[in-house]
Coordinates of C-alpha atoms and ligand atoms in Angstrom, one line a residue:
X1 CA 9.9 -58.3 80.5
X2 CA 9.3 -57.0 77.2
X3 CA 6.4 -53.6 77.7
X4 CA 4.2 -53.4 74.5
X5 CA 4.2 -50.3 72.7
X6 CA 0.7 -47.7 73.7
X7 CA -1.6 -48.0 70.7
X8 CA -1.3 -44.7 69.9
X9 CA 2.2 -45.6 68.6
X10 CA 0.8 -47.8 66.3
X11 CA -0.1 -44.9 63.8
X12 CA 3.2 -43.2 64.1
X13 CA 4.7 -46.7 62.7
X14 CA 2.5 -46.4 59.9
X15 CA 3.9 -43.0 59.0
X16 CA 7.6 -43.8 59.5
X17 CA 7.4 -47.3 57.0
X18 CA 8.0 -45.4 53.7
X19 CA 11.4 -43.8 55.3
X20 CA 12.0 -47.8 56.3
X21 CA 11.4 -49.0 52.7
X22 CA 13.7 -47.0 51.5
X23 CA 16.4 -47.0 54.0
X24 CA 15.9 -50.8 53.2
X25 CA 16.5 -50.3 49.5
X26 CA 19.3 -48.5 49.4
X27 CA 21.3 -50.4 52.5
X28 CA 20.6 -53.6 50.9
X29 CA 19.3 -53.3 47.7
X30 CA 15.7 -54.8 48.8
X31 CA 12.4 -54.1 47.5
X32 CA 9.8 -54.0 49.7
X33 CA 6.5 -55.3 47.6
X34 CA 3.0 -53.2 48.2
X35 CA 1.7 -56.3 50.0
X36 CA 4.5 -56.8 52.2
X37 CA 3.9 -53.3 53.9
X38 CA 1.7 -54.9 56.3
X39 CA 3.9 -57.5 57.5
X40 CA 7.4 -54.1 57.6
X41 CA 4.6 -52.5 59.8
X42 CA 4.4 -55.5 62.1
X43 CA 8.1 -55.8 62.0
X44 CA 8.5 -52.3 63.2
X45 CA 6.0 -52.7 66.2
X46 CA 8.2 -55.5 67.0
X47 CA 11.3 -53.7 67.0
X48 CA 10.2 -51.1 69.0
X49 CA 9.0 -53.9 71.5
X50 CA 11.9 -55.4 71.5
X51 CA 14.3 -52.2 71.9
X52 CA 12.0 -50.6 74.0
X53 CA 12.2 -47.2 72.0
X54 CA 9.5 -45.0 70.3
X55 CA 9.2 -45.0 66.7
X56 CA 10.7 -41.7 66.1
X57 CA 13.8 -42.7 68.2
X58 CA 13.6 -46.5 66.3
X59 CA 14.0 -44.5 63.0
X60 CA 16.5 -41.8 64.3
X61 CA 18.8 -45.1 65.4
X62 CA 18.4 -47.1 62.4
X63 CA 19.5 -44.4 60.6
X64 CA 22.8 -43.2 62.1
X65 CA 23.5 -47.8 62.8
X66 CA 26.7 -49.2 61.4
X67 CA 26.1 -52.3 60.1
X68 CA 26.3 -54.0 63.0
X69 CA 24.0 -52.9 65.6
X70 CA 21.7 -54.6 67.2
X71 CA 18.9 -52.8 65.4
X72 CA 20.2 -53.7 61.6
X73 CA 20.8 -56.8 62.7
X74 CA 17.1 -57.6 63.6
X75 CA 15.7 -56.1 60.8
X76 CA 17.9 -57.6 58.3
X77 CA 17.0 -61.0 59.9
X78 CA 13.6 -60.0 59.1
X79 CA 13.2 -58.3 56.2
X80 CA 15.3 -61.1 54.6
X81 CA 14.4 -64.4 53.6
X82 CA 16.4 -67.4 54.6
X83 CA 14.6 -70.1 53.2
X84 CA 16.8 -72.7 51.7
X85 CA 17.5 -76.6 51.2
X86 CA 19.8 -79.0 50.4
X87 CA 19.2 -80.6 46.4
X88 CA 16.9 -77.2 46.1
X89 CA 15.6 -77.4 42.9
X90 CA 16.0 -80.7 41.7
X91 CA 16.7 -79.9 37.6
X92 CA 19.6 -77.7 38.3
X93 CA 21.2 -80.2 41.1
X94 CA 21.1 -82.9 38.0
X95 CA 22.5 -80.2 35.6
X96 CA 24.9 -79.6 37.9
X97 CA 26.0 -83.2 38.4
X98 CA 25.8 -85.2 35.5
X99 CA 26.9 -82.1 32.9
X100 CA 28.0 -78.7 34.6
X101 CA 30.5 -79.7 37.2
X102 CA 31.9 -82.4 35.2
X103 CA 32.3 -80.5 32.3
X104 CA 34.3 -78.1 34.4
X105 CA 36.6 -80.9 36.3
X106 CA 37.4 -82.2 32.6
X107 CA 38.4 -79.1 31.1
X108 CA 40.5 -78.1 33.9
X109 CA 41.9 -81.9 33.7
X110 CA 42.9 -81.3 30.7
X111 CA 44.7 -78.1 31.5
X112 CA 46.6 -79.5 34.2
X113 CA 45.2 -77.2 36.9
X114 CA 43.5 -79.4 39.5
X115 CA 41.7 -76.2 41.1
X116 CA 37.8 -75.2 41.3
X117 CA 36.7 -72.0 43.0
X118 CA 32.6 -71.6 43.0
X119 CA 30.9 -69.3 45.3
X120 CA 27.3 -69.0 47.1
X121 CA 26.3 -65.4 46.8
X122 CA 23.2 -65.5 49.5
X123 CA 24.2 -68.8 51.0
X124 CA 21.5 -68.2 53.6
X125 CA 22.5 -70.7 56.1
X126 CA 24.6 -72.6 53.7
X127 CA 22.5 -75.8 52.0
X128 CA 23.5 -74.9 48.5
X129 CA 27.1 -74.6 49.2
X130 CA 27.2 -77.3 50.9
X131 CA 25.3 -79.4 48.9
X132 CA 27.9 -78.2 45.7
X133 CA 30.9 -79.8 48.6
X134 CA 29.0 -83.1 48.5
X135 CA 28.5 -83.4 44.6
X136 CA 32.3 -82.7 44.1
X137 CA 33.3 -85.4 46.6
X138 CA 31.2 -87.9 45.0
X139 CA 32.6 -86.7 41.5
X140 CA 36.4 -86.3 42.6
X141 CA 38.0 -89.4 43.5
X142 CA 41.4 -88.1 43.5
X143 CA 39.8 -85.5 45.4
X144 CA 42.9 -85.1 47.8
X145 CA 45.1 -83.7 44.9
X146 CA 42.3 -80.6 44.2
X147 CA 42.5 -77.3 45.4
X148 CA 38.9 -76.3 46.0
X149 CA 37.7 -72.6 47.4
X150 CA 34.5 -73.1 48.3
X151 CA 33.0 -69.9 49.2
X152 CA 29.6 -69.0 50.8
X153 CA 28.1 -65.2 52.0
X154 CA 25.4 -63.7 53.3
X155 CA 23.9 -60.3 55.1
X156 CA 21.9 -62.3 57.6
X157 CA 25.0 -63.1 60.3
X158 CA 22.3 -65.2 62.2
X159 CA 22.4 -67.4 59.1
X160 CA 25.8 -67.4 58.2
X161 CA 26.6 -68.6 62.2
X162 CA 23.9 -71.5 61.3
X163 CA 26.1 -72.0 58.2
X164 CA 29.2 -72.3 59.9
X165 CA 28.1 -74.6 62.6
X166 CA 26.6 -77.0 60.0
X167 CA 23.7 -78.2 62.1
X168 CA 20.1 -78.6 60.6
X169 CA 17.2 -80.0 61.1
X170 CA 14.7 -82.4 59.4
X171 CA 13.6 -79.0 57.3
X172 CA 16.4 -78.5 55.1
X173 CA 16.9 -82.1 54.7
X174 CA 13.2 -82.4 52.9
X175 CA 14.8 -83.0 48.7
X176 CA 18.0 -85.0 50.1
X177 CA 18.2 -88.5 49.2
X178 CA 18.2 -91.1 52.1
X179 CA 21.7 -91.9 50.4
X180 CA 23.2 -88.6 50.7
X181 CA 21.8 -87.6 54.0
X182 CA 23.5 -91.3 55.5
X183 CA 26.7 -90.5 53.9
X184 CA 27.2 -87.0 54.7
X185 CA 25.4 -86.6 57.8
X186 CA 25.2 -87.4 61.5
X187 CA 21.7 -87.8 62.8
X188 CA 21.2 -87.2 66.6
X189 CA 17.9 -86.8 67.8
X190 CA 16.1 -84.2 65.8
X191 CA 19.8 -82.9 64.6
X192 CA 21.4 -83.6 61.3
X193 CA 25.0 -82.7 61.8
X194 CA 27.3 -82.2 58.4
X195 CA 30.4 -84.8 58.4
X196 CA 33.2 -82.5 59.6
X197 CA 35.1 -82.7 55.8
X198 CA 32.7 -81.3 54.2
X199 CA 31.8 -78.3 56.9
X200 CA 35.1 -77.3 56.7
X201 CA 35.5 -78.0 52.8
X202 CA 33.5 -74.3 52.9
X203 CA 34.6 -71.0 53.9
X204 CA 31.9 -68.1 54.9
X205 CA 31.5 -64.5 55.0
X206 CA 29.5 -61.8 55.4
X207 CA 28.8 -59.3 52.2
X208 CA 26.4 -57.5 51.0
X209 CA 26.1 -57.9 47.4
X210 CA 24.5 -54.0 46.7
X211 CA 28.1 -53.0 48.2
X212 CA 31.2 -53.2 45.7
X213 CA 33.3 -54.6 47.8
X214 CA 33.9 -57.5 45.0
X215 CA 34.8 -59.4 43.0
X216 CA 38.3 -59.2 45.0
X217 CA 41.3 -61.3 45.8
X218 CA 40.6 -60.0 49.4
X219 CA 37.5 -61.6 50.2
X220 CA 38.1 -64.5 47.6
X221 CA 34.9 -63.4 45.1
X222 CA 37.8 -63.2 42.6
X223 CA 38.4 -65.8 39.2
X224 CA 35.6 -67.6 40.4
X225 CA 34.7 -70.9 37.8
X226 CA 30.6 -70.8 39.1
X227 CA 28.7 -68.4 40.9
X228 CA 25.6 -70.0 42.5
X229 CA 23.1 -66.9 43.1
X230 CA 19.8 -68.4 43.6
X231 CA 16.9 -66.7 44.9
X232 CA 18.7 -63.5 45.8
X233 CA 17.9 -61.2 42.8
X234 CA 14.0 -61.6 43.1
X235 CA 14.6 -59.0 46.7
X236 CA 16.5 -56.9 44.1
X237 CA 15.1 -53.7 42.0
X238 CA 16.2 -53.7 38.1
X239 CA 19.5 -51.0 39.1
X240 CA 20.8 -53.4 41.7
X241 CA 20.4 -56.5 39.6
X242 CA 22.3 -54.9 36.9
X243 CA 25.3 -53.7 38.9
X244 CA 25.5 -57.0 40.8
X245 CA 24.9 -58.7 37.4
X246 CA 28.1 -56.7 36.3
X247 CA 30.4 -57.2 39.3
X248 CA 29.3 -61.4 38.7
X249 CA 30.7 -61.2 35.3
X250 CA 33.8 -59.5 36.2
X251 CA 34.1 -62.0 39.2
X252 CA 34.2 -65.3 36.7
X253 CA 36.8 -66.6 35.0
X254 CA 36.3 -66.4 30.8
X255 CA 34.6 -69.9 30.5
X256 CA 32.4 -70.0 33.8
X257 CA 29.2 -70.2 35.0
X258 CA 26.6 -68.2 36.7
X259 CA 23.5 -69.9 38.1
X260 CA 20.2 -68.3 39.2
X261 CA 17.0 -69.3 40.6
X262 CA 14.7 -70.3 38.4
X263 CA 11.9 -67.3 39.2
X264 CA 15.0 -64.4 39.6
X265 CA 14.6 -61.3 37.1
X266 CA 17.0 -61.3 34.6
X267 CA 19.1 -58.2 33.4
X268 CA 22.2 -59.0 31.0
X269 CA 22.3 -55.9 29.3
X270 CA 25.8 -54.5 29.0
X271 CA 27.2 -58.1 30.6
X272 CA 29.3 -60.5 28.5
X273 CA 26.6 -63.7 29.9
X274 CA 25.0 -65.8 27.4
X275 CA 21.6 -67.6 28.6
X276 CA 21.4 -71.1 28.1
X277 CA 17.5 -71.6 28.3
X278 CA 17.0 -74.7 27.4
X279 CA 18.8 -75.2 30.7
X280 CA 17.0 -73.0 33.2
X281 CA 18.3 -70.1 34.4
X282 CA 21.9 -70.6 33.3
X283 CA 24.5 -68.2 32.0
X284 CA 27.7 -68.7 30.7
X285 CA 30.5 -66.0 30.5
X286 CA 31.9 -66.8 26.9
X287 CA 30.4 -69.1 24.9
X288 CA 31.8 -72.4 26.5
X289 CA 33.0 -75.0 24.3
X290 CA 31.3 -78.0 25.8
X291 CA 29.1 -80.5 23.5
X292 CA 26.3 -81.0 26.1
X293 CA 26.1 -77.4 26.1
X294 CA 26.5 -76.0 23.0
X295 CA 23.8 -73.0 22.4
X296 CA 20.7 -74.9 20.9
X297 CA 18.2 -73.3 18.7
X298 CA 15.9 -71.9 21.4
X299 CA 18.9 -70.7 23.1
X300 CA 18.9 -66.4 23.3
X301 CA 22.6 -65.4 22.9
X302 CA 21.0 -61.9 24.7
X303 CA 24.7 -60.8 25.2
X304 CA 28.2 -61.4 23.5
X305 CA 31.3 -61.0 25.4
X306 CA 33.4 -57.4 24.4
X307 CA 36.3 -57.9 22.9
X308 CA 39.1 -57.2 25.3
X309 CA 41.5 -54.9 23.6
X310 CA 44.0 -51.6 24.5
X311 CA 43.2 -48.6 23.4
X312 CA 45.3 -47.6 20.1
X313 CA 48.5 -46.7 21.1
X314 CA 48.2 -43.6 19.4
X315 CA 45.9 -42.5 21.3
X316 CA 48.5 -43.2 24.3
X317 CA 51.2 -41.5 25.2
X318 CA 54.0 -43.6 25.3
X319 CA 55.3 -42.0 28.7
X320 CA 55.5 -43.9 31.8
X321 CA 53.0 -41.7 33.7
X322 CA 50.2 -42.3 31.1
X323 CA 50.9 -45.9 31.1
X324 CA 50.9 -46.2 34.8
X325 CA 47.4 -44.3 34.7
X326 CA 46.2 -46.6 32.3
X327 CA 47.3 -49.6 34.2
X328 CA 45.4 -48.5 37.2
X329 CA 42.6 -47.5 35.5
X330 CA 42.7 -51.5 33.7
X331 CA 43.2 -53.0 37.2
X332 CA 40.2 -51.1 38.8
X333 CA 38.0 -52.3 35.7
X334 CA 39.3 -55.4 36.8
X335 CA 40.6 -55.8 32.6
X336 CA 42.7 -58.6 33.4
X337 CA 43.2 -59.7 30.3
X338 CA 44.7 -56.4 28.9
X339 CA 46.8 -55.9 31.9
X340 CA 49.5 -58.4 30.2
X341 CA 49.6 -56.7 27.0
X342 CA 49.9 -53.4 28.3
X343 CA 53.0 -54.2 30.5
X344 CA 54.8 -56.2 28.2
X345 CA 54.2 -54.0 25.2
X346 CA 54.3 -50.5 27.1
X347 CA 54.7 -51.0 30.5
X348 CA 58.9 -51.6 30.8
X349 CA 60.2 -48.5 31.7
X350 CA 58.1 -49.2 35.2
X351 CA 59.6 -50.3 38.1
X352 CA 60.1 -54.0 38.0
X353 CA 58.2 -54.9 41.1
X354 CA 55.3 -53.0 40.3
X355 CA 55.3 -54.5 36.8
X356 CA 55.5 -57.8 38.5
X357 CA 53.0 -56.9 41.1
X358 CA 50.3 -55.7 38.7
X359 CA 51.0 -58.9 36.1
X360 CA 50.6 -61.7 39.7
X361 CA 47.4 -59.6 40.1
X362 CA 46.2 -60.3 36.8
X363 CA 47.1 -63.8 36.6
X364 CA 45.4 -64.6 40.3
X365 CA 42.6 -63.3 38.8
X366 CA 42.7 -65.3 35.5
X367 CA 43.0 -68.4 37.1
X368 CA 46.6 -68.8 36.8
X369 CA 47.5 -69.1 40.4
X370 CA 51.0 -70.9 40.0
X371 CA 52.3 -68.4 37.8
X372 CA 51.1 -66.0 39.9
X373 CA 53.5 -67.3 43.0
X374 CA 56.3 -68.2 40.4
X375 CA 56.2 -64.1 39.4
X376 CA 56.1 -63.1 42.8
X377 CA 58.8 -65.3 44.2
X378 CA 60.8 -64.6 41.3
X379 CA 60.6 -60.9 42.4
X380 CA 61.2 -61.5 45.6
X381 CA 64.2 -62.6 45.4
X382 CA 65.5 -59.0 43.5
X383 CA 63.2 -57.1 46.8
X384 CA 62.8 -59.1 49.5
X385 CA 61.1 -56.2 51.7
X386 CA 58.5 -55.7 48.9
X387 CA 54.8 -55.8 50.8
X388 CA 52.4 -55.9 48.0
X389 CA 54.5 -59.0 46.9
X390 CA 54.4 -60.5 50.1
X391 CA 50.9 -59.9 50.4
X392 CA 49.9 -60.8 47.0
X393 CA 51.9 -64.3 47.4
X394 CA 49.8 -64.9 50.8
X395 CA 46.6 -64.5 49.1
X396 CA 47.8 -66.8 45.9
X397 CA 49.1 -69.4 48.8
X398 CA 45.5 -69.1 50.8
X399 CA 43.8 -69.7 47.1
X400 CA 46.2 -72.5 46.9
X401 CA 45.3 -74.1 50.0
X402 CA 49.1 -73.8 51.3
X403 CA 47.4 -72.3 54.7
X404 CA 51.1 -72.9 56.5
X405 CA 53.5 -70.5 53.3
X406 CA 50.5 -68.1 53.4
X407 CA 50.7 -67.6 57.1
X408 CA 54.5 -67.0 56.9
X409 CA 54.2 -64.8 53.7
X410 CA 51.2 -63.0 55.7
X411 CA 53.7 -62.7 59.0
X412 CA 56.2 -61.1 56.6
X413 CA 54.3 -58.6 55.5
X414 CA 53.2 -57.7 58.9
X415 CA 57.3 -57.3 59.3
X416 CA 57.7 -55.0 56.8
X417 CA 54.4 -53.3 57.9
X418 CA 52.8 -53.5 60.7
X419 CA 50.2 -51.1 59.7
X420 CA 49.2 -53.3 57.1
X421 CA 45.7 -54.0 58.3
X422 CA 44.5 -56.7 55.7
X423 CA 47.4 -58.5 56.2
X424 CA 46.7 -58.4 60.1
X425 CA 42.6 -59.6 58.5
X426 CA 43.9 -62.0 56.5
X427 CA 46.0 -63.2 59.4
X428 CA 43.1 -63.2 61.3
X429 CA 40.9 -65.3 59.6
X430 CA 43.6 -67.6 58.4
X431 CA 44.0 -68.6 62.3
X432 CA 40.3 -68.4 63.2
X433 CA 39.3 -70.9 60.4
X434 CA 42.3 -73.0 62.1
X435 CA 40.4 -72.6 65.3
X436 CA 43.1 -70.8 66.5
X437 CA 40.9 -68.8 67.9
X438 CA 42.4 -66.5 70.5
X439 CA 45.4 -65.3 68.3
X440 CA 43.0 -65.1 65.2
X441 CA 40.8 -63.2 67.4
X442 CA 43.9 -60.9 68.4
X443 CA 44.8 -60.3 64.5
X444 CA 41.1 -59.2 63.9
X445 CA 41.1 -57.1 66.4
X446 CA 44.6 -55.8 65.2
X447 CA 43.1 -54.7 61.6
X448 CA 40.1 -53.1 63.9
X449 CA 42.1 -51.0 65.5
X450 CA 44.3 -49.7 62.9
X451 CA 40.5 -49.0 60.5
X452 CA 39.6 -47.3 63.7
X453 CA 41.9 -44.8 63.2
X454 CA 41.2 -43.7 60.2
X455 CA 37.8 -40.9 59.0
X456 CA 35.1 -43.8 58.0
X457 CA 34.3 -42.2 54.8
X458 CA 38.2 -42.2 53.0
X459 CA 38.4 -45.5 50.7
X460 CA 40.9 -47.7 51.8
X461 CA 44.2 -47.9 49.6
X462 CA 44.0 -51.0 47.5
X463 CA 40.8 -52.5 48.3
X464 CA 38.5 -50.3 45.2
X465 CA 35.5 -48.7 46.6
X466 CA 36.0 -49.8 50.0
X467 CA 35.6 -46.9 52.5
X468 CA 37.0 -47.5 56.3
X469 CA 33.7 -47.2 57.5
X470 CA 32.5 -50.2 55.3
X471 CA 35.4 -52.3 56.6
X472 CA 34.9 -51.6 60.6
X473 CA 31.4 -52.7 60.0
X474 CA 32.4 -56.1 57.7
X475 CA 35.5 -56.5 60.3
X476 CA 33.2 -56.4 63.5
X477 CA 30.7 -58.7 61.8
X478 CA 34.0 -61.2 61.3
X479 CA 35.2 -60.9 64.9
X480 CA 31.3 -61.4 66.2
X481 CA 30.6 -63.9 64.0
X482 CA 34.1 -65.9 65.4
X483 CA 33.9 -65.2 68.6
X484 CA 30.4 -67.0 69.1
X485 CA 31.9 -69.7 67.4
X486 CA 34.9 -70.3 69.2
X487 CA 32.9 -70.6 72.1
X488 CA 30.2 -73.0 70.7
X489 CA 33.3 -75.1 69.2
X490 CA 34.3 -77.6 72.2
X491 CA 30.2 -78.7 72.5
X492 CA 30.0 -78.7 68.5
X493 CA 33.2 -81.1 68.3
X494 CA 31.9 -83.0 71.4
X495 CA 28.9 -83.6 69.6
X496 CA 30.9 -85.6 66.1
X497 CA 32.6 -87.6 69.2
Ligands
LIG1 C1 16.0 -67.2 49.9 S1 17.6 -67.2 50.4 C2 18.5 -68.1 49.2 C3 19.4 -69.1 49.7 C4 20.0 -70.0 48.6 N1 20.7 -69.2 47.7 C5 19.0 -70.9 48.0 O1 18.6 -70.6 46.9 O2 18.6 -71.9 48.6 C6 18.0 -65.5 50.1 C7 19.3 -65.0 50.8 O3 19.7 -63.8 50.2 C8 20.3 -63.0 51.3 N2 20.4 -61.6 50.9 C9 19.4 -60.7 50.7 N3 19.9 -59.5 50.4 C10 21.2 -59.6 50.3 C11 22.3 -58.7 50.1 N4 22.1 -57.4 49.8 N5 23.5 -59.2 50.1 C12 23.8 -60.5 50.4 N6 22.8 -61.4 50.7 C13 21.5 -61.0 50.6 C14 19.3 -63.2 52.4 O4 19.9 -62.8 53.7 C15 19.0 -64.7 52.3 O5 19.8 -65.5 53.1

């Protein structure tokens, strides 16, 4: 039985709330507001409760918790708000389906590239996403011949396991139409379950979005057409906003979209967005070519996109070193488009597979996914024991939806290097979303181990910004967040029977 904490505690918790608020800010980027002190302090007596700790040891653990103990874990779930629907927001969801999303299926009609990646950033327990899956099977008939990432993450795990398991009830079915809710849903009891093609049309993760861990081919927040952030940013002070404002723009592909809720703070400064007001909060990177949406007078072009251009080559020497620094420093500015210039027009005296490895990288990230695979196969066949190739084919194969060539690219990679750990991750989750859970499980566990060995606070080579540390804690939050679902699977399938 839970003991409540002496009385006299109560004014130790009211000392140690500012060292919370800003532990909070920092880890997560959240703002605690003056009146929501109250409600931190009631949190805090809770959590002490609950862990059966004083406040001074409460603090002294939060402090020195990876991200996913027990303690985080609790206050994250309730210092964050998970409130979400399906159809929230009724004006966008008609934006979205009579202009926005087809306007997007045209133009990528028309350039022959049946493909739509669009991403949830604070999913929550996955409405929106999900609610994006259903438009785009009512507005893709040949919907068979698409290959469509579907992407949807989230700090609260408690929400993203809700997510996963597609389960609601009558409260996030309170804007859905009694049309879409029959077609898309299974009603049993006081349970709406999702119809199985569309829960597994979506694929979630855990991220924290004041971390810069993307955009990044590695968790698939890369080259994205539409970026769905609503309701996050309000949590957010004005230097997170701007950083994650940044990272969205370099996450979308040229002509894409970024949505927000309609009361988030806006901060494009220094962003190549362009606001569409007339349509709500609506951004587009590049002006996008598309009649409905042409800028109209009140429209605020607050922004215009930088022109993507090398430095002048005077200014560089033409050596192979400098290039090769310059190329690394393009690819972590994630510059795609000046990454092809520079190797064609300065780039040839380097090694042909790294040529080819950096060029796959830029086109993955531009959108250009087969080209991608053609490069890297092509180069492949001159060094068949290259790993970055392999590895960079498996990831252009997962984006491709060609789950059985990326598991075999992924397998080779893990041939040529064991060590490899997100090859062993991607492995992992590759297998897990196939339910296969207990050799998924194994691979996760795999790319665990090897993080383990390594001091948390070196970046990992490869993945920019990311420290070891930072992956244990997004790898354990993987492996938790499978293995409770692996288990819950049999009654969850039972229950479509
Ligand atoms: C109000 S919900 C919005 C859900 C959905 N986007 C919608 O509009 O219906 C806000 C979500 O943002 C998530 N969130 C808050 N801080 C975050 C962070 N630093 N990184 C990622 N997600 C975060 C919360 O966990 C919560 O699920």
């Amino acid at each position: 039985m839970i003991k409540s904490i002496p009385h006299k505690q109560y004014a130790e918790i009211k000392a140690l709330v500012p060292a919370v608020i800003s532990y909070i800010r920092d880890r997560l980027g959240i703002v605690t507001r003056e009146q929501q002190q109250s409600e931190l302090e009631k949190i805090l007596v809770k959590a002490c409760e609950k862990f059966q700790v004083t406040p001074k040891a409460y603090l002294a653990m939060l402090m020195s918790s990876t991200k996913q103990s027990p303690l985080l874990e609790h206050l994250v779930s309730a210092v964050t708000v998970g409130e979400t629907y399906f159809f929230r927001d009724k004006r966008q969801m008609q934006l979205l389906q009579q202009t926005l999303l087809p306007n997007l299926i045209q133009s990528k009609r028309q350039q022959n590239n049946l493909s739509l990646r669009i991403w949830s950033a604070g999913c929550a327990s996955g409405e929106e996403i999900y609610t994006i899956a259903m438009l785009l099977a009512e507005l893709l008939p040949d919907i068979e011949h698409w290959t469509l990432q579907l992407l949807g993450t989230d700090i609260n795990e408690t929400a993203l396991k809700k997510a996963i398991a597609g389960v609601y009830t009558e409260w996030s079915m309170r804007s859905i139409a009694a049309h879409w809710q029959k077609k898309y849903f299974i009603q049993q009891d006081k349970h709406y379950y999702l119809q199985e093609h569309i829960r597994r049309a979506v694929t979630f993760n855990y991220l924290n979005l004041t971390e810069s861990v993307y955009p990044s081919m590695l968790n698939g927040t890369n080259a994205q057409d539409l970026i769905l952030c609503r309701n996050v940013l309000i949590y957010f002070d004005q230097v997170h906003i701007a950083e994650v404002m940044k990272k969205f723009s370099a996450a979308l592909l040229t002509n894409a979209w970024l949505i927000l809720g309609a009361s988030d703070p806006v901060v494009i400064q220094h962003t190549p967005f362009i606001f569409h007001q007339e349509m709500g909060l609506v951004f587009s990177r590049g002006e996008l070519p598309l009649p409905k949406l042409a800028l109209q007078k009140d429209s605020v072009p607050l922004a215009t996109r930088p022109a993507v251009s090398l430095p002048p080559r005077t200014r560089i020497k033409a050596d192979k070193n400098a290039t090769l620094v310059l190329l690394e420093q393009l690819v972590t500015a994630e510059n795609w488009q000046a990454v092809l210039p520079l190797i064609t027009e300065q780039g040839t005296e380097l090694p042909v597979t790294l040529q080819a490895k950096y060029k796959a990288m830029a086109l993955a990230n531009m959108g250009k996914l087969t080209e991608a695979l053609v490069l890297l196969t092509d180069t492949l066949a001159l060094e068949p024991t290259n790993r970055d190739c392999h590895f960079l084919s498996a990831l252009v194969l997962l984006e491709l939806g060609d789950t059985k060539a990326a598991e075999f690219a992924l397998r080779k990679t893990l041939f040529i290097d064991h060590q490899y750990v997100f090859a062993h991750y991607q492995l992992g989750l590759l297998l897990v979303r196939n339910k296969q859970w207990a050799q998924g499980l194994k691979s996760l566990h795999n790319a665990l181990a090897i993080t383990r060995q390594h001091e948390s606070d070196l970046e990992v080579p490869g993945a920019k910004s990311m420290t070891y540390g930072s992956l244990v804690d997004t790898l354990t939050h993987e492996i938790d967040l499978y293995q409770s679902l692996g288990k819950k699977e049999d009654t969850h399938e039972n229950a479509y029977k």
